[in-house]
Amino acid sequence: MAPCRRAAAAPSESARPLAGCGNARVSPEISAEQVADEGRWSALVPELLADILRRVHAGAERWPRRRDVVACACVCRRWRDATVALVRPPLEWGGITFLSSLKQPGPRDEPIKCFIKRNKKNSIFYLYLSLTQALTDQGKFLLAARRIRCGLRMEYIISIHSDDFAHRSHVGKLKSDFTRTKFAIYDRQTLYEGSKVSSRRSSSWFARKQKNPFVSTDNVEVGRVSYEYNLLKSRGPRKIQCSIQCPVHEGTAIDQEEAKQPSAPRPLVLNNKIPRWHEHLQCWCLNFHGRVMVASVKNFQLVAPVGTGEPWGVRDDETVILQFGKIGEDIFTMDYQQPLSAFQAFAICLTSFGSKLACE
């Protein structure tokens, strides 16, 4: 029995046969061919597999130990299915585990705290998940965006890699108009065709190959951000309005390719919280609860108007859904919660960078 206990304690190691375990530890639902193809790791009985994953999940509440949970999902298909069924989406447990969590709504009660680092030399912005209560730390990398100038317009390519912005790796885009006061957020989604097979090609081989065939990837518009025009050039805070497509129902932490049809998204309207004029400091002020250290025109808080956020659980206009502020020369905090996702919040914050031809 010693080899079995050792195998259960180190699921992240490379798959190898469970010598000495015998048939008592192998699920009777797994055929001999599947065992030969995927190895004995995939043949563990469901009870033992569930116990292993529960122990790993309970011992890794946050990153970097959270990587053990991801390693379990990479062992084989059965481990992946069991892991994603165990890990709850950010809406329920308030954390980010898989890449799919980046496009799922944040938690209800307490926002997820992140920060953005800007590299002015190459116009790249990096989004990190905060690992401690400090304003900045090494963080867990989540997303990156590269800014490209197209004449007077601006375009941001958002990628899951810090140094690769090719078509195969980007997950969305952000585009502005020539005034750089109106932005459109595009989510890169994979489109699949139904499992219809042509009658002229009805062979079993073709039917297997054409089941849910890949069609294309497309950038679907999921939101708009606009800054109010300031034609008189009067000094004052920016006025922002966002219209974001957000799903009403809860999501699940599963792969996008195998996800069921999500609930129909509905537009959520967000406005920036109006700051108050401080007579002593002679400036516009907002309460960021210690998360912002430097005064900047880029700082903002987004709230839902009264009565418009109820479908998503936002009951008043004092609940800050997204706040963004400066804490250093090229470091900014980003805190978001339900119903925004990390991808949507990051895209909204990117609109604050760069000059606005009609707002400054």
mmCIF file of C-alpha atoms in Angstrom, residues 6-207:
data_model
loop_
_atom_site.group_PDB
_atom_site.id
_atom_site.type_symbol
_atom_site.label_atom_id
_atom_site.label_comp_id
_atom_site.label_asym_id
_atom_site.label_seq_id
_atom_site.Cartn_x
_atom_site.Cartn_y
_atom_site.Cartn_z
ATOM 1 C CA ARG A 6 3.010 8.084 -2.382
ATOM 2 C CA ALA A 7 1.232 8.431 -5.725
ATOM 3 C CA ALA A 8 -1.720 10.201 -4.109
ATOM 4 C CA ALA A 9 0.534 12.704 -2.372
ATOM 5 C CA ALA A 10 2.231 13.890 -5.577
ATOM 6 C CA PRO A 11 -0.378 14.245 -8.331
ATOM 7 C CA SER A 12 1.609 16.935 -10.131
ATOM 8 C CA GLU A 13 4.420 14.552 -11.063
ATOM 9 C CA SER A 14 4.498 12.962 -14.486
ATOM 10 C CA ALA A 15 2.141 10.045 -14.983
ATOM 11 C CA ARG A 16 3.606 6.626 -14.206
ATOM 12 C CA PRO A 17 2.138 3.187 -13.465
ATOM 13 C CA LEU A 18 0.921 2.604 -9.898
ATOM 14 C CA ALA A 19 3.021 -0.436 -9.149
ATOM 15 C CA GLY A 20 1.633 -2.714 -6.469
ATOM 16 C CA CYS A 21 -1.837 -1.143 -6.403
ATOM 17 C CA GLY A 22 -3.622 -4.014 -8.059
ATOM 18 C CA ASN A 23 -7.176 -3.907 -9.370
ATOM 19 C CA ALA A 24 -8.572 -2.630 -6.065
ATOM 20 C CA ARG A 25 -7.521 0.906 -6.940
ATOM 21 C CA VAL A 26 -8.611 0.819 -10.567
ATOM 22 C CA SER A 27 -12.110 1.919 -11.499
ATOM 23 C CA PRO A 28 -14.146 -0.909 -13.086
ATOM 24 C CA GLU A 29 -15.635 1.656 -15.491
ATOM 25 C CA ILE A 30 -12.254 2.125 -17.212
ATOM 26 C CA SER A 31 -11.427 -0.332 -19.968
ATOM 27 C CA ALA A 32 -8.037 -1.964 -20.402
ATOM 28 C CA GLU A 33 -7.449 -0.030 -23.636
ATOM 29 C CA GLN A 34 -8.029 3.295 -21.882
ATOM 30 C CA VAL A 35 -5.617 2.308 -19.132
ATOM 31 C CA ALA A 36 -2.974 1.432 -21.698
ATOM 32 C CA ASP A 37 -3.488 4.692 -23.584
ATOM 33 C CA GLU A 38 -3.665 7.170 -20.685
ATOM 34 C CA GLY A 39 -1.865 5.313 -17.922
ATOM 35 C CA ARG A 40 -2.954 4.174 -14.479
ATOM 36 C CA TRP A 41 -3.465 7.774 -13.280
ATOM 37 C CA SER A 42 -6.683 7.947 -15.283
ATOM 38 C CA ALA A 43 -7.848 4.588 -13.915
ATOM 39 C CA LEU A 44 -8.140 5.569 -10.253
ATOM 40 C CA VAL A 45 -11.512 4.893 -8.663
ATOM 41 C CA PRO A 46 -13.646 8.064 -8.469
ATOM 42 C CA GLU A 47 -13.647 8.080 -4.651
ATOM 43 C CA LEU A 48 -9.848 8.043 -4.422
ATOM 44 C CA LEU A 49 -9.495 10.622 -7.193
ATOM 45 C CA ALA A 50 -12.015 12.943 -5.536
ATOM 46 C CA ASP A 51 -10.229 12.633 -2.191
ATOM 47 C CA ILE A 52 -6.862 13.501 -3.773
ATOM 48 C CA LEU A 53 -8.245 16.582 -5.495
ATOM 49 C CA ARG A 54 -10.115 17.777 -2.391
ATOM 50 C CA ARG A 55 -6.919 17.615 -0.344
ATOM 51 C CA VAL A 56 -4.916 19.513 -2.963
ATOM 52 C CA HIS A 57 -7.674 22.080 -3.378
ATOM 53 C CA ALA A 58 -8.033 22.646 0.386
ATOM 54 C CA GLY A 59 -4.292 23.181 0.829
ATOM 55 C CA ALA A 60 -3.948 25.840 -1.884
ATOM 56 C CA GLU A 61 -6.202 28.809 -1.216
ATOM 57 C CA ARG A 62 -4.187 31.297 -3.283
ATOM 58 C CA TRP A 63 -1.246 31.548 -5.638
ATOM 59 C CA PRO A 64 1.526 30.413 -5.912
ATOM 60 C CA ARG A 65 0.374 27.178 -4.239
ATOM 61 C CA ARG A 66 -2.682 27.314 -6.452
ATOM 62 C CA ARG A 67 -0.517 25.961 -9.269
ATOM 63 C CA ASP A 68 -0.885 22.483 -7.717
ATOM 64 C CA VAL A 69 -4.606 22.560 -8.547
ATOM 65 C CA VAL A 70 -3.832 23.461 -12.158
ATOM 66 C CA ALA A 71 -1.215 20.677 -12.289
ATOM 67 C CA CYS A 72 -3.868 18.171 -11.245
ATOM 68 C CA ALA A 73 -6.072 19.284 -14.119
ATOM 69 C CA CYS A 74 -3.181 18.643 -16.539
ATOM 70 C CA VAL A 75 -2.643 14.968 -15.652
ATOM 71 C CA CYS A 76 -5.285 13.556 -18.000
ATOM 72 C CA ARG A 77 -8.847 14.134 -19.156
ATOM 73 C CA ARG A 78 -10.488 12.442 -16.159
ATOM 74 C CA TRP A 79 -8.394 14.490 -13.744
ATOM 75 C CA ARG A 80 -9.242 17.656 -15.623
ATOM 76 C CA ASP A 81 -12.985 16.942 -15.561
ATOM 77 C CA ALA A 82 -12.872 16.127 -11.850
ATOM 78 C CA THR A 83 -10.786 19.221 -11.048
ATOM 79 C CA VAL A 84 -12.956 21.725 -12.910
ATOM 80 C CA ALA A 85 -16.034 20.193 -11.268
ATOM 81 C CA LEU A 86 -14.457 20.772 -7.845
ATOM 82 C CA VAL A 87 -13.134 24.296 -8.366
ATOM 83 C CA ARG A 88 -15.833 26.925 -8.152
ATOM 84 C CA PRO A 89 -15.945 30.051 -10.378
ATOM 85 C CA PRO A 90 -14.786 33.450 -9.050
ATOM 86 C CA LEU A 91 -18.400 34.455 -8.419
ATOM 87 C CA GLU A 92 -18.681 31.834 -5.671
ATOM 88 C CA TRP A 93 -15.269 31.553 -4.047
ATOM 89 C CA GLY A 94 -13.606 34.858 -5.004
ATOM 90 C CA GLY A 95 -10.462 33.492 -6.639
ATOM 91 C CA ILE A 96 -8.953 32.929 -10.076
ATOM 92 C CA THR A 97 -7.659 29.472 -11.015
ATOM 93 C CA PHE A 98 -8.092 28.661 -14.704
ATOM 94 C CA LEU A 99 -7.861 30.849 -17.801
ATOM 95 C CA SER A 100 -11.634 30.608 -18.193
ATOM 96 C CA SER A 101 -11.957 32.457 -14.862
ATOM 97 C CA LEU A 102 -10.629 35.610 -16.551
ATOM 98 C CA LYS A 103 -13.914 35.949 -18.461
ATOM 99 C CA GLN A 104 -16.226 34.998 -15.606
ATOM 100 C CA PRO A 105 -17.879 37.453 -13.185
ATOM 101 C CA GLY A 106 -15.993 38.439 -10.062
ATOM 102 C CA PRO A 107 -17.164 37.762 -6.481
ATOM 103 C CA ARG A 108 -20.258 39.304 -4.907
ATOM 104 C CA ASP A 109 -19.119 40.661 -1.579
ATOM 105 C CA GLU A 110 -15.406 41.473 -1.763
ATOM 106 C CA PRO A 111 -13.593 42.637 -4.920
ATOM 107 C CA ILE A 112 -10.650 40.841 -6.463
ATOM 108 C CA LYS A 113 -7.575 43.030 -6.036
ATOM 109 C CA CYS A 114 -5.219 43.394 -8.978
ATOM 110 C CA PHE A 115 -2.663 45.871 -10.243
ATOM 111 C CA ILE A 116 -1.466 47.032 -13.658
ATOM 112 C CA LYS A 117 2.136 47.747 -14.645
ATOM 113 C CA ARG A 118 2.838 50.011 -17.605
ATOM 114 C CA ASN A 119 5.904 49.819 -19.821
ATOM 115 C CA LYS A 120 6.101 53.108 -21.723
ATOM 116 C CA LYS A 121 8.980 51.977 -23.938
ATOM 117 C CA ASN A 122 7.044 49.254 -25.728
ATOM 118 C CA SER A 123 3.484 50.422 -24.852
ATOM 119 C CA ILE A 124 2.613 47.178 -23.070
ATOM 120 C CA PHE A 125 0.378 46.931 -20.009
ATOM 121 C CA TYR A 126 0.517 43.929 -17.654
ATOM 122 C CA LEU A 127 -2.299 42.815 -15.356
ATOM 123 C CA TYR A 128 -1.346 40.953 -12.157
ATOM 124 C CA LEU A 129 -3.385 39.371 -9.388
ATOM 125 C CA SER A 130 -2.322 40.644 -5.963
ATOM 126 C CA LEU A 131 -1.002 37.841 -3.747
ATOM 127 C CA THR A 132 -0.832 39.810 -0.500
ATOM 128 C CA GLN A 133 -2.614 42.728 1.144
ATOM 129 C CA ALA A 134 0.189 45.073 0.067
ATOM 130 C CA LEU A 135 -0.516 47.503 -2.741
ATOM 131 C CA THR A 136 2.033 45.791 -4.975
ATOM 132 C CA ASP A 137 3.944 42.529 -4.857
ATOM 133 C CA GLN A 138 5.295 40.141 -7.449
ATOM 134 C CA GLY A 139 1.749 39.132 -8.248
ATOM 135 C CA LYS A 140 0.325 36.422 -10.473
ATOM 136 C CA PHE A 141 0.352 37.338 -14.172
ATOM 137 C CA LEU A 142 -3.105 37.321 -15.753
ATOM 138 C CA LEU A 143 -3.233 39.357 -18.981
ATOM 139 C CA ALA A 144 -1.185 41.730 -21.108
ATOM 140 C CA ALA A 145 -2.190 44.397 -23.612
ATOM 141 C CA ARG A 146 -0.170 46.070 -26.338
ATOM 142 C CA ARG A 147 -1.130 49.503 -27.633
ATOM 143 C CA ILE A 148 -0.950 50.152 -31.370
ATOM 144 C CA ARG A 149 -1.519 53.521 -33.020
ATOM 145 C CA CYS A 150 -3.594 53.494 -36.182
ATOM 146 C CA GLY A 151 -3.444 57.109 -37.267
ATOM 147 C CA LEU A 152 -5.457 59.084 -34.720
ATOM 148 C CA ARG A 153 -7.082 55.920 -33.468
ATOM 149 C CA MET A 154 -5.747 53.521 -30.839
ATOM 150 C CA GLU A 155 -6.015 49.760 -30.644
ATOM 151 C CA TYR A 156 -5.120 47.445 -27.777
ATOM 152 C CA ILE A 157 -4.488 43.736 -28.336
ATOM 153 C CA ILE A 158 -5.173 41.764 -25.145
ATOM 154 C CA SER A 159 -3.299 38.465 -24.757
ATOM 155 C CA ILE A 160 -2.864 35.702 -22.207
ATOM 156 C CA HIS A 161 0.913 35.825 -22.812
ATOM 157 C CA SER A 162 3.199 38.582 -21.622
ATOM 158 C CA ASP A 163 5.286 38.707 -24.809
ATOM 159 C CA ASP A 164 3.148 37.130 -27.533
ATOM 160 C CA PHE A 165 0.397 39.160 -29.180
ATOM 161 C CA ALA A 166 -0.070 37.031 -32.267
ATOM 162 C CA HIS A 167 -3.538 36.180 -33.536
ATOM 163 C CA ARG A 168 -3.459 32.719 -31.986
ATOM 164 C CA SER A 169 -2.854 33.986 -28.434
ATOM 165 C CA HIS A 170 -4.926 37.143 -28.095
ATOM 166 C CA VAL A 171 -8.264 36.916 -26.281
ATOM 167 C CA GLY A 172 -9.742 40.294 -27.179
ATOM 168 C CA LYS A 173 -9.255 43.795 -28.511
ATOM 169 C CA LEU A 174 -10.026 47.361 -27.573
ATOM 170 C CA LYS A 175 -10.499 49.975 -30.301
ATOM 171 C CA SER A 176 -11.045 53.729 -30.109
ATOM 172 C CA ASP A 177 -12.388 56.349 -32.490
ATOM 173 C CA PHE A 178 -10.251 59.186 -33.837
ATOM 174 C CA THR A 179 -11.025 61.406 -30.800
ATOM 175 C CA ARG A 180 -9.993 58.586 -28.419
ATOM 176 C CA THR A 181 -13.083 59.294 -26.306
ATOM 177 C CA LYS A 182 -15.172 56.324 -27.480
ATOM 178 C CA PHE A 183 -13.982 52.737 -27.199
ATOM 179 C CA ALA A 184 -15.378 49.364 -28.223
ATOM 180 C CA ILE A 185 -14.432 46.166 -26.383
ATOM 181 C CA TYR A 186 -14.215 42.981 -28.464
ATOM 182 C CA ASP A 187 -14.123 39.478 -27.035
ATOM 183 C CA ARG A 188 -12.430 36.849 -29.196
ATOM 184 C CA GLN A 189 -14.788 33.878 -29.239
ATOM 185 C CA THR A 190 -14.536 30.513 -30.969
ATOM 186 C CA LEU A 191 -17.526 29.667 -33.130
ATOM 187 C CA TYR A 192 -18.584 26.071 -33.699
ATOM 188 C CA GLU A 193 -20.980 24.636 -36.243
ATOM 189 C CA GLY A 194 -23.730 22.208 -35.304
ATOM 190 C CA SER A 195 -23.140 18.493 -35.670
ATOM 191 C CA LYS A 196 -24.742 18.287 -39.106
ATOM 192 C CA VAL A 197 -23.136 15.997 -41.661
ATOM 193 C CA SER A 198 -23.627 16.220 -45.396
ATOM 194 C CA SER A 199 -25.609 13.313 -46.857
ATOM 195 C CA ARG A 200 -23.073 12.913 -49.653
ATOM 196 C CA ARG A 201 -20.335 12.305 -47.074
ATOM 197 C CA SER A 202 -21.955 9.952 -44.644
ATOM 198 C CA SER A 203 -19.028 7.670 -43.881
ATOM 199 C CA SER A 204 -18.351 6.986 -40.202
ATOM 200 C CA TRP A 205 -14.840 8.456 -40.445
ATOM 201 C CA PHE A 206 -16.156 11.737 -41.855
ATOM 202 C CA ALA A 207 -18.933 11.830 -39.267
#
